[in-house]
Amino acid sequence: MAAVIPDLKTRWLKDGFAVEILDLDLPTASEEELLAFDDLCRRYAVVVVRDQKLSPKQVMDVSSRLGRVSPQNYTGPHPDFPGISILSNKMVDGKLIGVRDAGRNWHTDGTTYQKLGLRTMLYGVECPPEGSDTLVADAAAAFDALPEKRQAELEKLSIVHNRAHLIQKYSRSVLSPEEMARMQDVIHPIVVKSDVDGRKSLFITNGSTKRIEGMEEEESWALVNELVEHCTQPQFVYAHKWRAGDCLIWNDVGTLHRATPYDEEKYIRLVYRTWMRPFAAAAMTSDVEAALQHH
């Protein structure tokens, strides 16, 4: 007999885009409540659950409910849980325990996978009282706001992405020639359909982009920057003000995101990040399996 999924209490944080689930404690939730949580995370672009107390294992447990978790090979993997990336300025024994300045530019995760459909989850362990917000932009609403002629023009274009290009641009990691060779170009259309609601959305990033097909580099970047600026206008952006215990989840198709700066000399930030591919979209080819090992 199929489980009955209860209605969890929610409230809009940004109408039609970001929703908060109220009165849910993930570690002690019933299976029925967890099924409802799963369902909400699949139906809404951005989901927030506050006041959680999650161990790294519980972060993995929650993430694993939502999809197949991708290993964090190049972005501060947790020593005991390689599916968790540590984002932090915290020092232990004179060494950073994670990545200090990840995600300061507008970008989208998962652009270098052959198959789209990733979700990102952040869990706040230590959060500065000011700064360090996470901004998430509604790229579907941004596409809807464009004139029909402009929409039609953009639907004809595709972007060339490359993981090695991204790592060399933003990471301190050094890639071997073998790793460079494995990270082949991946091409995605600029306009895609969201797997949340089927709406058309811009799919762009300032990170992994090499060029737009058929354009020179300078022309490509001018268009990418124009579209990022359009998507990230205030009317399209949800700004998450962090508190310790917050769990923030978003769909990477249909959104861009970035972290805002904070006083790193005054405050400690410690956030766990996971990437997962929802099970409904988990039919992966061997090429994608290989790509997951190098994301």
XYZ file of C-alpha atoms in Angstrom:
295
model
C 0.000 0.000 0.000
C 1.420 3.391 -1.028
C 2.425 5.761 1.743
C 0.181 8.764 2.364
C 2.227 11.938 1.953
C 1.163 14.539 4.532
C 0.969 18.257 3.831
C 3.874 20.050 5.477
C 3.416 23.653 6.549
C 5.159 26.048 4.168
C 5.420 29.738 3.417
C 6.707 31.607 0.403
C 10.046 33.368 0.776
C 9.797 34.606 -2.827
C 6.488 33.955 -4.537
C 6.597 31.121 -7.057
C 10.317 30.550 -6.517
C 11.576 30.023 -2.935
C 9.591 28.249 -0.202
C 10.324 27.567 3.478
C 9.190 24.336 5.143
C 8.010 25.035 8.685
C 8.028 22.789 11.761
C 10.133 19.997 10.254
C 13.012 18.385 12.149
C 14.831 16.242 9.606
C 16.683 13.910 12.041
C 13.481 12.920 13.868
C 10.966 13.203 11.003
C 8.712 10.256 10.200
C 9.079 8.460 6.886
C 5.850 10.102 5.730
C 7.209 13.571 6.591
C 10.449 12.788 4.778
C 8.487 11.719 1.690
C 6.688 15.063 1.805
C 10.061 16.820 2.147
C 11.359 14.891 -0.886
C 8.276 15.903 -2.855
C 8.616 19.602 -2.030
C 12.288 19.590 -3.014
C 11.305 18.200 -6.397
C 8.424 20.633 -6.956
C 10.019 23.950 -6.004
C 13.146 25.633 -7.351
C 14.390 26.712 -3.898
C 13.565 25.089 -0.541
C 14.652 26.238 2.941
C 14.424 24.318 6.235
C 15.671 26.155 9.313
C 16.742 25.158 12.833
C 18.248 21.792 11.911
C 21.005 20.014 13.866
C 22.722 17.771 11.350
C 25.960 15.822 11.673
C 27.995 15.311 8.478
C 26.488 11.824 8.227
C 22.984 13.264 8.505
C 23.813 15.831 5.808
C 24.714 12.897 3.577
C 21.555 11.023 4.596
C 19.334 13.987 3.679
C 21.184 14.542 0.399
C 20.994 10.864 -0.487
C 17.218 10.955 -0.137
C 17.081 13.579 -2.881
C 19.382 11.862 -5.370
C 22.716 10.298 -6.135
C 25.396 12.367 -4.419
C 28.376 13.456 -6.508
C 31.898 13.248 -5.014
C 33.643 16.568 -4.326
C 37.073 15.835 -5.727
C 38.352 19.370 -6.225
C 36.443 21.593 -3.803
C 37.426 20.858 -0.206
C 36.070 17.335 0.313
C 35.186 16.352 3.888
C 37.830 13.895 5.195
C 35.204 11.310 6.209
C 32.435 12.030 3.697
C 33.764 12.748 0.176
C 30.256 13.696 -0.969
C 30.460 16.802 1.251
C 32.438 19.867 0.277
C 33.543 22.126 3.148
C 33.178 25.857 2.483
C 34.969 27.721 5.262
C 37.605 30.222 6.319
C 38.233 28.199 9.497
C 41.818 27.258 10.304
C 42.881 24.127 12.213
C 46.573 23.589 12.990
C 47.405 26.505 10.716
C 45.576 25.080 7.693
C 42.239 25.887 6.105
C 39.749 23.078 6.621
C 37.893 23.833 3.384
C 37.494 26.231 0.465
C 37.624 29.815 1.673
C 36.138 31.868 -1.158
C 34.026 29.542 -3.300
C 31.165 30.858 -5.386
C 31.685 34.613 -5.156
C 30.678 35.095 -8.813
C 27.274 34.352 -10.332
C 27.297 30.793 -11.661
C 25.369 27.556 -12.092
C 26.544 24.153 -10.823
C 26.510 21.077 -13.041
C 27.175 22.808 -16.347
C 29.997 20.392 -17.208
C 27.852 17.257 -16.893
C 26.586 15.792 -20.148
C 23.193 15.316 -18.482
C 21.597 18.256 -16.718
C 19.485 18.059 -13.577
C 21.683 18.556 -10.499
C 20.494 19.950 -7.186
C 22.703 21.720 -4.658
C 22.272 21.643 -0.886
C 24.029 23.889 1.637
C 23.914 23.297 5.380
C 25.087 26.103 7.668
C 27.147 24.998 10.683
C 28.662 28.383 11.597
C 27.235 31.511 9.971
C 28.385 35.137 10.268
C 25.676 37.506 11.574
C 26.299 39.834 8.627
C 27.378 39.187 5.057
C 27.895 35.689 3.603
C 24.376 35.639 2.120
C 23.554 33.159 -0.617
C 21.768 34.773 -3.555
C 19.715 32.582 -5.905
C 18.360 34.033 -9.158
C 15.251 32.822 -10.995
C 16.491 32.265 -14.552
C 13.048 31.055 -15.682
C 11.368 34.299 -14.640
C 14.250 36.181 -16.265
C 13.666 34.336 -19.548
C 9.922 35.002 -19.370
C 10.660 38.721 -19.012
C 12.524 38.902 -22.334
C 10.744 39.978 -25.544
C 9.555 37.036 -27.658
C 11.946 37.931 -30.479
C 14.906 37.885 -28.088
C 13.758 34.565 -26.642
C 13.647 33.037 -30.111
C 17.139 34.316 -30.904
C 18.598 32.835 -27.722
C 16.948 29.455 -28.266
C 19.166 28.996 -31.329
C 22.408 29.348 -29.327
C 24.551 26.912 -27.330
C 27.448 27.358 -24.904
C 30.660 25.335 -24.796
C 31.529 24.410 -21.172
C 34.684 22.784 -19.833
C 35.433 21.560 -16.305
C 39.199 22.075 -16.625
C 38.554 25.639 -17.749
C 36.488 26.202 -14.585
C 39.033 24.642 -12.218
C 41.935 26.590 -13.685
C 39.959 29.819 -13.513
C 38.819 29.633 -9.876
C 40.491 26.742 -8.023
C 43.923 26.301 -6.537
C 43.952 22.674 -7.718
C 46.609 21.651 -10.220
C 45.395 19.259 -12.917
C 47.540 16.547 -14.436
C 47.661 16.142 -18.237
C 45.552 12.993 -17.831
C 42.890 14.899 -15.878
C 42.909 17.690 -18.455
C 42.401 15.152 -21.242
C 39.426 13.571 -19.482
C 37.637 16.905 -19.078
C 36.284 17.311 -22.566
C 34.082 20.137 -23.809
C 30.371 19.809 -23.026
C 27.796 21.746 -25.047
C 24.424 22.869 -23.660
C 21.773 25.166 -25.130
C 21.439 28.615 -23.596
C 17.724 27.960 -23.129
C 16.662 24.732 -21.374
C 13.506 23.392 -19.737
C 13.339 23.126 -15.954
C 12.684 19.636 -14.607
C 10.773 21.280 -11.723
C 7.919 22.816 -13.719
C 8.842 22.472 -17.397
C 9.309 26.223 -17.877
C 11.959 27.485 -20.267
C 14.949 28.978 -18.525
C 18.274 30.568 -19.292
C 21.168 28.206 -18.540
C 24.296 30.313 -18.218
C 27.298 30.710 -15.952
C 30.387 32.844 -15.482
C 32.376 29.764 -14.468
C 32.784 26.934 -16.971
C 31.905 28.920 -20.114
C 34.560 28.850 -22.845
C 32.532 30.423 -25.637
C 29.192 30.475 -27.407
C 29.125 28.280 -30.486
C 29.610 30.329 -33.636
C 30.949 33.392 -31.794
C 34.396 34.725 -31.050
C 35.468 34.812 -27.401
C 34.947 38.562 -26.918
C 31.452 38.466 -28.445
C 30.615 35.343 -26.432
C 31.552 36.915 -23.117
C 29.694 40.111 -23.912
C 26.479 38.104 -24.389
C 27.037 35.880 -21.347
C 27.670 38.904 -19.149
C 24.593 40.643 -20.561
C 22.390 37.634 -19.757
C 23.866 37.137 -16.274
C 23.235 40.816 -15.524
C 19.646 40.421 -16.756
C 18.995 37.281 -14.660
C 20.414 38.768 -11.484
C 18.301 41.905 -11.313
C 16.792 42.316 -7.815
C 13.273 41.332 -8.898
C 14.527 37.861 -9.843
C 16.741 37.185 -6.780
C 16.065 35.454 -3.454
C 18.637 36.516 -0.831
C 19.121 33.926 1.900
C 20.207 35.417 5.225
C 21.982 32.577 7.000
C 21.462 31.296 10.516
C 23.281 28.271 11.918
C 21.147 25.202 11.257
C 19.746 26.401 7.927
C 19.399 23.901 5.110
C 19.111 25.515 1.652
C 18.355 23.417 -1.446
C 17.939 24.566 -5.043
C 17.536 23.150 -8.512
C 20.516 24.085 -10.700
C 18.463 24.071 -13.906
C 16.611 27.370 -13.821
C 18.811 29.212 -11.320
C 22.106 31.030 -10.832
C 23.666 31.638 -7.436
C 26.516 33.353 -5.646
C 27.856 33.994 -2.139
C 28.275 37.529 -0.822
C 31.469 38.557 1.036
C 31.806 38.887 4.797
C 34.441 40.039 7.306
C 36.718 36.992 7.325
C 38.925 38.419 10.049
C 35.980 38.908 12.382
C 33.696 35.939 11.626
C 33.891 32.203 10.957
C 31.817 30.656 8.189
C 31.441 26.878 7.994
C 29.028 25.419 5.450
C 28.658 21.883 4.105
C 27.724 21.541 0.434
C 26.460 18.521 -1.489
C 25.504 18.024 -5.128
C 23.028 15.344 -6.077
C 21.246 14.075 -9.173
C 17.550 13.408 -8.481
C 16.632 9.763 -8.868
C 13.924 10.610 -11.393
C 16.677 11.812 -13.709
C 19.293 9.221 -12.788
C 19.428 7.205 -16.023
C 23.069 7.961 -16.733
C 25.330 6.857 -19.570
C 28.836 5.589 -18.957
C 30.129 8.990 -20.107
C 28.206 10.735 -17.361
C 29.329 8.142 -14.817
C 32.909 9.006 -15.767
C 32.197 12.743 -15.597
C 30.893 12.413 -12.053
C 34.298 11.164 -10.959
C 35.900 14.419 -12.071
C 33.340 17.053 -11.070
